Structures are given as structure tokens and as C-alpha cells.
PDB file of C-alpha atoms in Angstrom:
ATOM      1  CA  UNK Z 911       2.641  17.022   6.878  1.00 65.00           C
ATOM      2  CA  UNK Z 912      -1.144  17.126   6.811  1.00 90.00           C
ATOM      3  CA  UNK Z 913      -3.156  14.387   8.486  1.00 91.00           C
ATOM      4  CA  UNK Z 914      -4.354  12.929   5.205  1.00 93.00           C
ATOM      5  CA  UNK Z 915      -0.830  12.381   3.884  1.00 95.00           C
ATOM      6  CA  UNK Z 916       0.247  11.091   7.296  1.00 95.00           C
ATOM      7  CA  UNK Z 917      -2.576   8.531   7.269  1.00 96.00           C
ATOM      8  CA  UNK Z 918      -1.752   7.515   3.689  1.00 97.00           C
ATOM      9  CA  UNK Z 919       1.869   6.828   4.627  1.00 96.00           C
ATOM     10  CA  UNK Z 920       0.664   4.664   7.502  1.00 96.00           C
ATOM     11  CA  UNK Z 921      -1.477   2.616   5.120  1.00 97.00           C
ATOM     12  CA  UNK Z 922       1.380   2.169   2.656  1.00 97.00           C
ATOM     13  CA  UNK Z 923       3.643   0.806   5.412  1.00 95.00           C
ATOM     14  CA  UNK Z 924       1.305  -2.139   6.029  1.00 95.00           C
ATOM     15  CA  UNK Z 925       0.900  -5.287   3.928  1.00 95.00           C
ATOM     16  CA  UNK Z 926      -2.277  -6.770   5.408  1.00 96.00           C
ATOM     17  CA  UNK Z 927      -5.477  -5.649   7.074  1.00 96.00           C
ATOM     18  CA  UNK Z 928      -9.040  -6.711   7.866  1.00 97.00           C
ATOM     19  CA  UNK Z 929     -11.718  -6.275   5.217  1.00 98.00           C
ATOM     20  CA  UNK Z 930     -15.376  -6.156   6.253  1.00 98.00           C
ATOM     21  CA  UNK Z 931     -18.189  -6.473   3.707  1.00 98.00           C
ATOM     22  CA  UNK Z 932     -21.947  -6.624   4.181  1.00 98.00           C
ATOM     23  CA  UNK Z 933     -22.985 -10.269   4.442  1.00 98.00           C
ATOM     24  CA  UNK Z 934     -25.464 -11.664   1.937  1.00 97.00           C
ATOM     25  CA  UNK Z 935     -25.785 -14.834   4.002  1.00 96.00           C
ATOM     26  CA  UNK Z 936     -26.715 -12.899   7.149  1.00 97.00           C
ATOM     27  CA  UNK Z 937     -28.231  -9.617   5.933  1.00 95.00           C
ATOM     28  CA  UNK Z 938     -27.423  -6.591   8.050  1.00 94.00           C
ATOM     29  CA  UNK Z 939     -24.286  -8.096   9.556  1.00 97.00           C
ATOM     30  CA  UNK Z 940     -20.713  -7.306   8.469  1.00 97.00           C
ATOM     31  CA  UNK Z 941     -18.362 -10.149   7.546  1.00 98.00           C
ATOM     32  CA  UNK Z 942     -14.649  -9.541   8.252  1.00 97.00           C
ATOM     33  CA  UNK Z 943     -11.449 -11.391   7.451  1.00 97.00           C
ATOM     34  CA  UNK Z 944      -7.739 -10.613   7.127  1.00 96.00           C
ATOM     35  CA  UNK Z 945      -6.003 -10.493   3.766  1.00 96.00           C
ATOM     36  CA  UNK Z 946      -2.968  -8.922   2.062  1.00 97.00           C
ATOM     37  CA  UNK Z 947      -3.294  -5.653   0.186  1.00 98.00           C
ATOM     38  CA  UNK Z 948      -1.350  -3.043  -1.683  1.00 97.00           C
ATOM     39  CA  UNK Z 949      -2.154   0.559  -2.488  1.00 98.00           C
ATOM     40  CA  UNK Z 950      -2.501   2.112  -5.898  1.00 98.00           C
ATOM     41  CA  UNK Z 951      -0.697   5.325  -6.787  1.00 98.00           C
ATOM     42  CA  UNK Z 952      -3.337   7.458  -5.058  1.00 97.00           C
ATOM     43  CA  UNK Z 953      -3.342   5.375  -1.860  1.00 98.00           C
ATOM     44  CA  UNK Z 954      -6.490   3.309  -2.449  1.00 98.00           C
ATOM     45  CA  UNK Z 955      -6.639  -0.238  -1.047  1.00 98.00           C
ATOM     46  CA  UNK Z 956      -6.302  -3.046  -3.634  1.00 98.00           C
ATOM     47  CA  UNK Z 957      -6.990  -6.712  -2.824  1.00 98.00           C
ATOM     48  CA  UNK Z 958      -7.114  -9.952  -4.799  1.00 97.00           C
ATOM     49  CA  UNK Z 959     -10.156 -12.126  -4.042  1.00 97.00           C
ATOM     50  CA  UNK Z 960     -11.443 -15.450  -5.349  1.00 96.00           C
ATOM     51  CA  UNK Z 961     -14.859 -15.674  -6.989  1.00 94.00           C
ATOM     52  CA  UNK Z 962     -15.662 -18.284  -4.331  1.00 93.00           C
ATOM     53  CA  UNK Z 963     -14.944 -15.955  -1.412  1.00 95.00           C
ATOM     54  CA  UNK Z 964     -17.740 -14.481   0.679  1.00 96.00           C
ATOM     55  CA  UNK Z 965     -16.281 -11.010   0.133  1.00 97.00           C
ATOM     56  CA  UNK Z 966     -16.821 -11.343  -3.615  1.00 97.00           C
ATOM     57  CA  UNK Z 967     -20.470 -12.305  -3.248  1.00 96.00           C
ATOM     58  CA  UNK Z 968     -20.965  -9.591  -0.658  1.00 97.00           C
ATOM     59  CA  UNK Z 969     -19.281  -6.817  -2.648  1.00 97.00           C
ATOM     60  CA  UNK Z 970     -21.097  -7.758  -5.844  1.00 96.00           C
ATOM     61  CA  UNK Z 971     -24.397  -7.376  -3.986  1.00 97.00           C
ATOM     62  CA  UNK Z 972     -23.446  -4.337  -1.884  1.00 97.00           C
ATOM     63  CA  UNK Z 973     -20.139  -2.460  -2.323  1.00 98.00           C
ATOM     64  CA  UNK Z 974     -20.280  -0.799   1.110  1.00 98.00           C
ATOM     65  CA  UNK Z 975     -17.258  -1.997   3.069  1.00 98.00           C
ATOM     66  CA  UNK Z 976     -14.580  -1.066   5.579  1.00 98.00           C
ATOM     67  CA  UNK Z 977     -10.905  -1.885   5.967  1.00 98.00           C
ATOM     68  CA  UNK Z 978      -8.959  -1.847   9.236  1.00 97.00           C
ATOM     69  CA  UNK Z 979      -5.199  -1.293   9.296  1.00 95.00           C
ATOM     70  CA  UNK Z 980      -3.355  -1.633  12.575  1.00 91.00           C
ATOM     71  CA  UNK Z 981      -0.278  -3.094  14.203  1.00 81.00           C
ATOM     72  CA  UNK Z 982      -0.718  -6.084  16.504  1.00 71.00           C
ATOM     73  CA  UNK Z 983       2.271  -5.150  18.641  1.00 68.00           C
ATOM     74  CA  UNK Z 984       2.044  -4.732  22.388  1.00 60.00           C
ATOM     75  CA  UNK Z 985       0.449  -1.482  23.444  1.00 68.00           C
ATOM     76  CA  UNK Z 986      -2.219  -1.634  20.769  1.00 69.00           C
ATOM     77  CA  UNK Z 987      -4.128   1.348  22.142  1.00 72.00           C
ATOM     78  CA  UNK Z 988      -1.049   3.524  21.641  1.00 72.00           C
ATOM     79  CA  UNK Z 989      -0.345   2.334  18.089  1.00 82.00           C
ATOM     80  CA  UNK Z 990      -1.402   4.359  15.013  1.00 89.00           C
ATOM     81  CA  UNK Z 991      -4.346   2.729  13.239  1.00 92.00           C
ATOM     82  CA  UNK Z 992      -6.908   3.555  10.626  1.00 96.00           C
ATOM     83  CA  UNK Z 993     -10.340   2.432   9.436  1.00 97.00           C
ATOM     84  CA  UNK Z 994     -11.456   3.242   5.902  1.00 97.00           C
ATOM     85  CA  UNK Z 995     -15.111   3.264   4.881  1.00 98.00           C
ATOM     86  CA  UNK Z 996     -15.862   3.054   1.188  1.00 98.00           C
ATOM     87  CA  UNK Z 997     -17.105   1.114  -1.804  1.00 98.00           C
ATOM     88  CA  UNK Z 998     -15.390  -2.072  -2.959  1.00 98.00           C
ATOM     89  CA  UNK Z 999     -15.566  -2.856  -6.678  1.00 97.00           C
ATOM     90  CA  UNK Z1000     -13.653  -5.025  -9.170  1.00 97.00           C
ATOM     91  CA  UNK Z1001     -11.076  -3.377 -11.402  1.00 96.00           C
ATOM     92  CA  UNK Z1002      -9.171  -4.404 -14.511  1.00 94.00           C
ATOM     93  CA  UNK Z1003      -6.143  -2.120 -14.665  1.00 94.00           C
ATOM     94  CA  UNK Z1004      -2.810  -3.621 -15.744  1.00 94.00           C
ATOM     95  CA  UNK Z1005      -0.547  -1.132 -13.861  1.00 94.00           C
ATOM     96  CA  UNK Z1006      -2.408  -1.793 -10.584  1.00 96.00           C
ATOM     97  CA  UNK Z1007      -2.234  -5.559 -11.076  1.00 96.00           C
ATOM     98  CA  UNK Z1008       1.496  -5.334 -11.845  1.00 96.00           C
ATOM     99  CA  UNK Z1009       2.067  -3.260  -8.704  1.00 97.00           C
ATOM    100  CA  UNK Z1010       0.256  -5.844  -6.581  1.00 97.00           C
ATOM    101  CA  UNK Z1011       2.144  -8.772  -8.104  1.00 97.00           C
ATOM    102  CA  UNK Z1012       5.537  -7.143  -7.565  1.00 96.00           C
ATOM    103  CA  UNK Z1013       4.760  -7.060  -3.848  1.00 96.00           C
ATOM    104  CA  UNK Z1014       3.065 -10.465  -3.747  1.00 97.00           C
ATOM    105  CA  UNK Z1015       4.580 -12.559  -6.584  1.00 95.00           C
ATOM    106  CA  UNK Z1016       3.100 -15.715  -5.068  1.00 95.00           C
ATOM    107  CA  UNK Z1017      -0.309 -14.436  -6.181  1.00 96.00           C
ATOM    108  CA  UNK Z1018       0.622 -15.280  -9.785  1.00 95.00           C
ATOM    109  CA  UNK Z1019      -0.418 -18.867  -9.091  1.00 94.00           C
ATOM    110  CA  UNK Z1020      -3.927 -17.736  -8.147  1.00 92.00           C
ATOM    111  CA  UNK Z1021      -4.306 -15.851 -11.400  1.00 93.00           C
ATOM    112  CA  UNK Z1022      -3.162 -18.927 -13.334  1.00 92.00           C
ATOM    113  CA  UNK Z1023      -5.816 -21.004 -11.558  1.00 90.00           C
ATOM    114  CA  UNK Z1024      -8.439 -18.467 -12.587  1.00 90.00           C
ATOM    115  CA  UNK Z1025     -11.485 -17.070 -10.860  1.00 92.00           C
ATOM    116  CA  UNK Z1026      -9.605 -14.349  -8.973  1.00 96.00           C
ATOM    117  CA  UNK Z1027     -10.268 -10.630  -9.413  1.00 96.00           C
ATOM    118  CA  UNK Z1028      -8.634  -7.464  -8.179  1.00 97.00           C
ATOM    119  CA  UNK Z1029     -10.903  -5.227  -6.118  1.00 98.00           C
ATOM    120  CA  UNK Z1030     -10.254  -1.625  -5.107  1.00 98.00           C
ATOM    121  CA  UNK Z1031     -11.838   0.360  -2.312  1.00 98.00           C
ATOM    122  CA  UNK Z1032     -12.919   3.881  -3.204  1.00 98.00           C
ATOM    123  CA  UNK Z1033     -12.758   5.665   0.171  1.00 97.00           C
ATOM    124  CA  UNK Z1034     -15.643   7.687   1.522  1.00 97.00           C
ATOM    125  CA  UNK Z1035     -14.405   8.560   5.006  1.00 97.00           C
ATOM    126  CA  UNK Z1036     -11.519   7.564   7.251  1.00 97.00           C
ATOM    127  CA  UNK Z1037     -11.047   7.323  11.006  1.00 96.00           C
ATOM    128  CA  UNK Z1038      -7.373   7.876  11.796  1.00 94.00           C
ATOM    129  CA  UNK Z1039      -6.044   7.317  15.310  1.00 91.00           C
ATOM    130  CA  UNK Z1040      -2.494   8.651  15.368  1.00 82.00           C
ATOM    131  CA  UNK Z1041      -1.972   7.640  19.003  1.00 75.00           C
ATOM    132  CA  UNK Z1042      -3.621   7.879  22.392  1.00 73.00           C
ATOM    133  CA  UNK Z1043      -6.204  10.723  22.387  1.00 73.00           C
ATOM    134  CA  UNK Z1044      -5.205  11.737  18.834  1.00 84.00           C
ATOM    135  CA  UNK Z1045      -8.327  10.857  16.836  1.00 89.00           C
ATOM    136  CA  UNK Z1046      -9.202  12.334  13.446  1.00 91.00           C
ATOM    137  CA  UNK Z1047     -12.011  11.922  10.912  1.00 95.00           C
ATOM    138  CA  UNK Z1048     -10.640  12.462   7.404  1.00 96.00           C
ATOM    139  CA  UNK Z1049     -12.340  13.018   4.087  1.00 97.00           C
ATOM    140  CA  UNK Z1050     -11.402  10.991   1.049  1.00 97.00           C
ATOM    141  CA  UNK Z1051     -10.193  14.197  -0.616  1.00 97.00           C
ATOM    142  CA  UNK Z1052      -7.714  14.903   2.179  1.00 96.00           C
ATOM    143  CA  UNK Z1053      -6.412  11.318   2.123  1.00 97.00           C
ATOM    144  CA  UNK Z1054      -6.043  10.544  -1.577  1.00 98.00           C
ATOM    145  CA  UNK Z1055      -2.913  11.608  -3.430  1.00 97.00           C
ATOM    146  CA  UNK Z1056      -3.389  13.512  -6.691  1.00 96.00           C
ATOM    147  CA  UNK Z1057      -2.907  11.575  -9.932  1.00 96.00           C
ATOM    148  CA  UNK Z1058       0.745  12.581 -10.206  1.00 97.00           C
ATOM    149  CA  UNK Z1059       2.905  11.695 -13.263  1.00 97.00           C
ATOM    150  CA  UNK Z1060       5.055   9.493 -11.007  1.00 97.00           C
ATOM    151  CA  UNK Z1061       2.480   6.749 -11.556  1.00 96.00           C
ATOM    152  CA  UNK Z1062       3.199   6.610 -15.284  1.00 96.00           C
ATOM    153  CA  UNK Z1063       6.948   6.562 -14.626  1.00 97.00           C
ATOM    154  CA  UNK Z1064       6.932   3.777 -12.021  1.00 97.00           C
ATOM    155  CA  UNK Z1065       7.901   0.867 -14.305  1.00 96.00           C
ATOM    156  CA  UNK Z1066      10.793   2.783 -15.899  1.00 97.00           C
ATOM    157  CA  UNK Z1067      12.139   3.926 -12.530  1.00 97.00           C
ATOM    158  CA  UNK Z1068      12.065   0.381 -11.156  1.00 98.00           C
ATOM    159  CA  UNK Z1069      13.833  -1.007 -14.222  1.00 97.00           C
ATOM    160  CA  UNK Z1070      16.548   1.646 -13.980  1.00 97.00           C
ATOM    161  CA  UNK Z1071      17.126   1.308 -10.239  1.00 97.00           C
ATOM    162  CA  UNK Z1072      17.221  -2.488 -10.314  1.00 97.00           C
ATOM    163  CA  UNK Z1073      19.559  -2.619 -13.312  1.00 97.00           C
ATOM    164  CA  UNK Z1074      21.986   0.173 -12.424  1.00 95.00           C
ATOM    165  CA  UNK Z1075      21.793   1.009  -8.716  1.00 96.00           C
ATOM    166  CA  UNK Z1076      22.035  -2.208  -6.711  1.00 94.00           C
ATOM    167  CA  UNK Z1077      24.524  -0.595  -4.338  1.00 95.00           C
ATOM    168  CA  UNK Z1078      22.188   2.290  -3.568  1.00 96.00           C
ATOM    169  CA  UNK Z1079      19.344  -0.122  -2.853  1.00 96.00           C
ATOM    170  CA  UNK Z1080      21.506  -1.988  -0.340  1.00 96.00           C
ATOM    171  CA  UNK Z1081      22.548   1.330   1.188  1.00 95.00           C
ATOM    172  CA  UNK Z1082      18.887   2.349   1.605  1.00 96.00           C
ATOM    173  CA  UNK Z1083      18.225  -0.885   3.516  1.00 95.00           C
ATOM    174  CA  UNK Z1084      21.126  -0.330   5.865  1.00 94.00           C
ATOM    175  CA  UNK Z1085      20.498   3.391   6.375  1.00 94.00           C
ATOM    176  CA  UNK Z1086      16.714   3.326   6.770  1.00 94.00           C
ATOM    177  CA  UNK Z1087      16.118  -0.117   8.284  1.00 95.00           C
ATOM    178  CA  UNK Z1088      19.440  -1.168   9.795  1.00 93.00           C
ATOM    179  CA  UNK Z1089      19.561  -4.262   7.582  1.00 92.00           C
ATOM    180  CA  UNK Z1090      22.513  -5.551   5.592  1.00 93.00           C
ATOM    181  CA  UNK Z1091      20.882  -7.351   2.684  1.00 92.00           C
ATOM    182  CA  UNK Z1092      22.622  -9.311  -0.061  1.00 92.00           C
ATOM    183  CA  UNK Z1093      19.870  -9.135  -2.660  1.00 95.00           C
ATOM    184  CA  UNK Z1094      17.671  -6.038  -2.947  1.00 96.00           C
ATOM    185  CA  UNK Z1095      15.256  -4.885  -5.606  1.00 97.00           C
ATOM    186  CA  UNK Z1096      12.848  -1.983  -5.803  1.00 98.00           C
ATOM    187  CA  UNK Z1097       9.303  -3.332  -6.055  1.00 97.00           C
ATOM    188  CA  UNK Z1098       7.301  -0.109  -6.194  1.00 97.00           C
ATOM    189  CA  UNK Z1099       7.481   3.661  -6.019  1.00 98.00           C
ATOM    190  CA  UNK Z1100       4.839   6.352  -5.514  1.00 98.00           C
ATOM    191  CA  UNK Z1101       4.586   9.941  -4.349  1.00 98.00           C
ATOM    192  CA  UNK Z1102       5.115   8.956  -0.693  1.00 98.00           C
ATOM    193  CA  UNK Z1103       8.039   6.563  -0.915  1.00 97.00           C
ATOM    194  CA  UNK Z1104       9.186   3.231  -2.317  1.00 98.00           C
ATOM    195  CA  UNK Z1105       9.119  -0.487  -1.548  1.00 98.00           C
ATOM    196  CA  UNK Z1106      12.164  -2.740  -1.415  1.00 97.00           C
ATOM    197  CA  UNK Z1107      12.398  -6.512  -1.411  1.00 96.00           C
ATOM    198  CA  UNK Z1108      15.498  -7.246   0.680  1.00 96.00           C
ATOM    199  CA  UNK Z1109      16.501 -10.924   0.880  1.00 95.00           C
ATOM    200  CA  UNK Z1110      12.822 -11.738   0.401  1.00 93.00           C
ATOM    201  CA  UNK Z1111      11.447  -9.307   3.014  1.00 94.00           C
ATOM    202  CA  UNK Z1112       9.385  -6.269   2.026  1.00 96.00           C
ATOM    203  CA  UNK Z1113      10.544  -2.932   3.426  1.00 97.00           C
ATOM    204  CA  UNK Z1114       8.812   0.432   3.057  1.00 97.00           C
ATOM    205  CA  UNK Z1115      10.917   3.581   2.716  1.00 97.00           C
ATOM    206  CA  UNK Z1116       9.200   6.955   3.106  1.00 96.00           C
ATOM    207  CA  UNK Z1117      10.212  10.080   1.241  1.00 95.00           C
ATOM    208  CA  UNK Z1118      10.804  13.148   3.387  1.00 91.00           C
ATOM    209  CA  UNK Z1119       8.560  15.146   1.059  1.00 92.00           C
ATOM    210  CA  UNK Z1120       5.895  14.246  -1.482  1.00 95.00           C
ATOM    211  CA  UNK Z1121       7.292  13.828  -4.998  1.00 97.00           C
ATOM    212  CA  UNK Z1122       5.283  14.222  -8.177  1.00 97.00           C
ATOM    213  CA  UNK Z1123       7.285  12.993 -11.174  1.00 97.00           C
ATOM    214  CA  UNK Z1124      10.356  11.082 -12.340  1.00 97.00           C
ATOM    215  CA  UNK Z1125      12.640  14.120 -12.048  1.00 97.00           C
ATOM    216  CA  UNK Z1126      11.706  14.707  -8.410  1.00 97.00           C
ATOM    217  CA  UNK Z1127      12.005  10.979  -7.705  1.00 97.00           C
ATOM    218  CA  UNK Z1128      15.533  10.944  -9.115  1.00 96.00           C
ATOM    219  CA  UNK Z1129      16.576  13.956  -7.013  1.00 96.00           C
ATOM    220  CA  UNK Z1130      15.165  12.376  -3.853  1.00 96.00           C
ATOM    221  CA  UNK Z1131      16.772   9.001  -4.510  1.00 97.00           C
ATOM    222  CA  UNK Z1132      20.145  10.636  -5.202  1.00 96.00           C
ATOM    223  CA  UNK Z1133      19.859  12.678  -1.990  1.00 95.00           C
ATOM    224  CA  UNK Z1134      18.989   9.570  -0.029  1.00 95.00           C
ATOM    225  CA  UNK Z1135      21.892   7.632  -1.543  1.00 94.00           C
ATOM    226  CA  UNK Z1136      24.339  10.346  -0.489  1.00 93.00           C
ATOM    227  CA  UNK Z1137      22.922  10.442   3.048  1.00 91.00           C
ATOM    228  CA  UNK Z1138      23.109   6.648   3.231  1.00 90.00           C
ATOM    229  CA  UNK Z1139      26.852   6.733   2.546  1.00 86.00           C
ATOM    230  CA  UNK Z1140      27.702   9.697   4.750  1.00 71.00           C
TER     231      UNK Z1140
END
């Protein structure tokens, strides 16, 4: 696996990070705060921000931003982590919004209130620390996934898996995460893997190899189901 794809999988495994935007209140200084995020099909960071938030005012004035993704477990210096530099701008794309809301359904209430917008970071450069003394500067081109057809097939795949393959979803949880869940649904799928909601908890499941379309997704999910029951 190349470093770009490796870094992208790391990002997709996380649900929150620290966004830093250029402060309008204190020019020249970055303003940072933690917030939940998802990725779009290509691996770009997507966040939901209120019109009252400092990040919104900052990004509207200057899109230059950064996003830190790391684990807060013990041994932080040995944990994989990544900082993205890029431009943060509002988007209005229904498939991206739907993907975010499947992972964070509680955000529906914010959209009903109004004044919230989805923002996406277009990466410029990435600093990927895979572990101690393993430090890499990545280009956006090496990090971003191609616009594969799997993105257009996501909704249909989720509907099929959740309607017809509940047993397989439970098997994935047990096989990949060691969890015996009663209620499991697939919340997202992309070229790198898929997301499960198992008894309310979000779990990320990586594919062994990058998939590009619905046919390859089906083959990989069938293979994984067989391995899960072996």
C-alpha cells in the first residue's frame, strides 16, 4: 500500500479531529477547536459548522486551514497521526450531506434549527507520521482517491446490505472487531472500506485492497463474509 492510501485509511478510521482556521478576531493567529468529521468518497474532510461559529467567519474570510487527526491514547508519540493543510469552503452536495448524517444522525437537529453549513477541506499538503521516526510529506494527489464509481453506488449497496445481509454485518463485527452486536447497519462504504453502526457504536472496517465499483464491492464483501464464518 502506498503512503497516500495508508494515510487516507487512517483518516477514515477517525471520527473527530482539530480544525484550525485563520482568526479574523486576532489576525495572523490560528484558531483551533475539536469537532466531528466524516470523509467524502475521495477522502476529503467534511465538517458541519454553525454560521455563528468562529470557524465560519474565519473560513469565509480566508479559506487557509489545517486539520489534525490523532489518537489520544497513551504513547502519543508512537501513534500514527496526520495534519492536513488546505482550503476550507462551504459545499452543497446531497450525497456528501447524506453520508455525514448517516454517521452523525444527531446532526439532523442542527439542520432543522438552520444556520448550519457543510464545509469541505480541499487538501494542499499532508504531514503523515506513521510512527516513531516514520515521517512523510504527502501531496494531495497521492492522498486523494480517484472519483471511482463506488461513490454513485453507495446508497444502493447500503440499502441492499441492511435489508438482506444482517447476519453478515454481525459477522463482520465479530470477525474484525471482536464484538457481538445485536443490531448492526452499514452506514457508509467507499473504496477503502465501510462503516458499521453496531448497537449504536461506529466501527470502521478496512478492505484488504482498494475497490472501485459495486461489482468489486460485492466480491470483497462476500469474501469477507466467508472468512468471518470460517
